[in-house]
Each structure stands twice: as C-alpha cells, then as structure tokens.
Amino acid sequence: AVVPDGWTLSVWARTSRPRLAAWTPDGALLVSVPSSGRVLQFRPGGDGPPEESVLLDGLDEPHGLAFDGSTLYVAQSDQVDAYD
C-alpha cells in the first residue's frame, strides 16, 4: 500500500474477505463480510487486538452499513434491513 506523507499504516484487525465498515455510536467497528453472510463487530481491546464477535448472521451478501441515530441499516443483495 502507498501511504501518504505524514500518515502511518498498521493492521488493526484481521478477518477473511471484509468489505465495508461503519463505526457504531458507542465506538465499535462493524464490518460486512458478504461471503459468509455476516456483520462482524470489533471492539477496541486496549493495547491488544480488538475483540471480535458476530453481530448478525444468515444475511444475503451484506455490503453497505450505515447508521441514522441508533438505527443500523444493512444493505443486502435484494433488500435493506433496519435494526433498532
């Protein structure tokens, strides 16, 4: 990867085939994984790696993630779901 002047690059978390990410209002990072039908949640783990958990499973190729207030919108291959 090409890193712009004044920036640094480090790997914060690893997962297989991530696509899009969105920060939650409470500071977790959500990552869509279309190939597994999941949305993963990463919570900062202090000085160590973030804690990973499955937030949503059984989705149809989830891609886009967005928040409006506390409502999470997840774009799948044929619909957009809203989670409150």
PDB file of C-alpha atoms in Angstrom:
ATOM      1  CA  ALA A   1       0.000   0.000   0.000  1.00  0.00           C
ATOM      2  CA  VAL A   2       1.096   3.540  -0.702  1.00  0.00           C
ATOM      3  CA  VAL A   3       0.961   5.622   2.464  1.00  0.00           C
ATOM      4  CA  PRO A   4       0.649   9.415   2.106  1.00  0.00           C
ATOM      5  CA  ASP A   5       3.313  11.626   3.667  1.00  0.00           C
ATOM      6  CA  GLY A   6       2.596  12.235   7.347  1.00  0.00           C
ATOM      7  CA  TRP A   7       0.491   9.064   7.729  1.00  0.00           C
ATOM      8  CA  THR A   8       1.344   5.622   9.090  1.00  0.00           C
ATOM      9  CA  LEU A   9      -0.254   2.249   8.361  1.00  0.00           C
ATOM     10  CA  SER A  10      -0.844  -0.632  10.759  1.00  0.00           C
ATOM     11  CA  VAL A  11      -3.133  -3.670  10.770  1.00  0.00           C
ATOM     12  CA  TRP A  12      -5.777  -3.144  13.461  1.00  0.00           C
ATOM     13  CA  ALA A  13      -7.774  -6.370  12.913  1.00  0.00           C
ATOM     14  CA  ARG A  14      -7.779  -9.322  10.563  1.00  0.00           C
ATOM     15  CA  THR A  15     -10.766 -11.128   9.097  1.00  0.00           C
ATOM     16  CA  SER A  16     -11.429 -13.013   5.887  1.00  0.00           C
ATOM     17  CA  ARG A  17     -12.849 -11.021   2.960  1.00  0.00           C
ATOM     18  CA  PRO A  18     -14.187  -7.884   4.679  1.00  0.00           C
ATOM     19  CA  ARG A  19     -15.982  -5.298   2.547  1.00  0.00           C
ATOM     20  CA  LEU A  20     -17.425  -2.187   4.189  1.00  0.00           C
ATOM     21  CA  ALA A  21     -17.156  -0.786   7.681  1.00  0.00           C
ATOM     22  CA  ALA A  22     -19.043   1.659   9.892  1.00  0.00           C
ATOM     23  CA  TRP A  23     -18.421   2.929  13.419  1.00  0.00           C
ATOM     24  CA  THR A  24     -21.265   2.448  15.887  1.00  0.00           C
ATOM     25  CA  PRO A  25     -22.411   5.326  18.092  1.00  0.00           C
ATOM     26  CA  ASP A  26     -20.749   3.579  21.070  1.00  0.00           C
ATOM     27  CA  GLY A  27     -17.333   3.097  19.423  1.00  0.00           C
ATOM     28  CA  ALA A  28     -17.357  -0.422  17.938  1.00  0.00           C
ATOM     29  CA  LEU A  29     -16.420  -1.034  14.306  1.00  0.00           C
ATOM     30  CA  LEU A  30     -18.892  -3.078  12.247  1.00  0.00           C
ATOM     31  CA  VAL A  31     -17.552  -4.881   9.173  1.00  0.00           C
ATOM     32  CA  SER A  32     -19.651  -6.582   6.499  1.00  0.00           C
ATOM     33  CA  VAL A  33     -18.454  -9.962   5.195  1.00  0.00           C
ATOM     34  CA  PRO A  34     -20.665 -10.802   2.183  1.00  0.00           C
ATOM     35  CA  SER A  35     -19.064 -14.201   1.526  1.00  0.00           C
ATOM     36  CA  SER A  36     -20.142 -15.510   4.949  1.00  0.00           C
ATOM     37  CA  GLY A  37     -23.414 -13.564   5.271  1.00  0.00           C
ATOM     38  CA  ARG A  38     -22.233 -11.859   8.442  1.00  0.00           C
ATOM     39  CA  VAL A  39     -21.673  -8.498  10.024  1.00  0.00           C
ATOM     40  CA  LEU A  40     -18.805  -8.626  12.496  1.00  0.00           C
ATOM     41  CA  GLN A  41     -18.285  -6.320  15.453  1.00  0.00           C
ATOM     42  CA  PHE A  42     -14.826  -5.266  16.603  1.00  0.00           C
ATOM     43  CA  ARG A  43     -14.406  -3.550  19.971  1.00  0.00           C
ATOM     44  CA  PRO A  44     -11.110  -1.875  20.861  1.00  0.00           C
ATOM     45  CA  GLY A  45      -9.160  -4.094  23.239  1.00  0.00           C
ATOM     46  CA  GLY A  46      -6.880  -1.601  24.933  1.00  0.00           C
ATOM     47  CA  ASP A  47      -3.259  -2.256  23.985  1.00  0.00           C
ATOM     48  CA  GLY A  48      -4.070  -5.630  22.396  1.00  0.00           C
ATOM     49  CA  PRO A  49      -6.071  -6.606  19.353  1.00  0.00           C
ATOM     50  CA  PRO A  50      -9.773  -5.714  19.196  1.00  0.00           C
ATOM     51  CA  GLU A  51     -12.380  -8.181  20.456  1.00  0.00           C
ATOM     52  CA  GLU A  52     -14.261  -9.762  17.532  1.00  0.00           C
ATOM     53  CA  SER A  53     -17.833 -11.082  17.659  1.00  0.00           C
ATOM     54  CA  VAL A  54     -20.594 -11.902  15.184  1.00  0.00           C
ATOM     55  CA  LEU A  55     -23.305  -9.250  15.380  1.00  0.00           C
ATOM     56  CA  LEU A  56     -25.517 -10.529  12.528  1.00  0.00           C
ATOM     57  CA  ASP A  57     -25.509 -13.886  10.739  1.00  0.00           C
ATOM     58  CA  GLY A  58     -27.528 -15.547   7.978  1.00  0.00           C
ATOM     59  CA  LEU A  59     -27.678 -12.456   5.763  1.00  0.00           C
ATOM     60  CA  ASP A  60     -27.731 -12.475   1.947  1.00  0.00           C
ATOM     61  CA  GLU A  61     -24.410 -10.917   0.923  1.00  0.00           C
ATOM     62  CA  PRO A  62     -24.409  -7.923   3.286  1.00  0.00           C
ATOM     63  CA  HIS A  63     -22.440  -4.975   1.966  1.00  0.00           C
ATOM     64  CA  GLY A  64     -23.389  -1.437   2.950  1.00  0.00           C
ATOM     65  CA  LEU A  65     -23.652  -0.363   6.582  1.00  0.00           C
ATOM     66  CA  ALA A  66     -24.988   2.973   7.816  1.00  0.00           C
ATOM     67  CA  PHE A  67     -26.405   4.497  10.977  1.00  0.00           C
ATOM     68  CA  ASP A  68     -29.174   7.021  11.458  1.00  0.00           C
ATOM     69  CA  GLY A  69     -29.079   7.712  15.169  1.00  0.00           C
ATOM     70  CA  SER A  70     -29.107   4.280  16.800  1.00  0.00           C
ATOM     71  CA  THR A  71     -30.732   2.503  13.813  1.00  0.00           C
ATOM     72  CA  LEU A  72     -28.354   0.313  11.789  1.00  0.00           C
ATOM     73  CA  TYR A  73     -29.160  -0.126   8.100  1.00  0.00           C
ATOM     74  CA  VAL A  74     -27.660  -3.126   6.307  1.00  0.00           C
ATOM     75  CA  ALA A  75     -27.819  -3.388   2.515  1.00  0.00           C
ATOM     76  CA  GLN A  76     -28.058  -6.978   1.313  1.00  0.00           C
ATOM     77  CA  SER A  77     -28.228  -8.321  -2.247  1.00  0.00           C
ATOM     78  CA  ASP A  78     -32.011  -7.801  -2.523  1.00  0.00           C
ATOM     79  CA  GLN A  79     -33.141  -5.635   0.415  1.00  0.00           C
ATOM     80  CA  VAL A  80     -32.135  -3.124   3.061  1.00  0.00           C
ATOM     81  CA  ASP A  81     -32.872  -4.068   6.676  1.00  0.00           C
ATOM     82  CA  ALA A  82     -33.183  -1.678   9.629  1.00  0.00           C
ATOM     83  CA  TYR A  83     -32.105  -2.849  13.091  1.00  0.00           C
ATOM     84  CA  ASP A  84     -33.123  -0.875  16.181  1.00  0.00           C
TER      85      ASP A  84
END
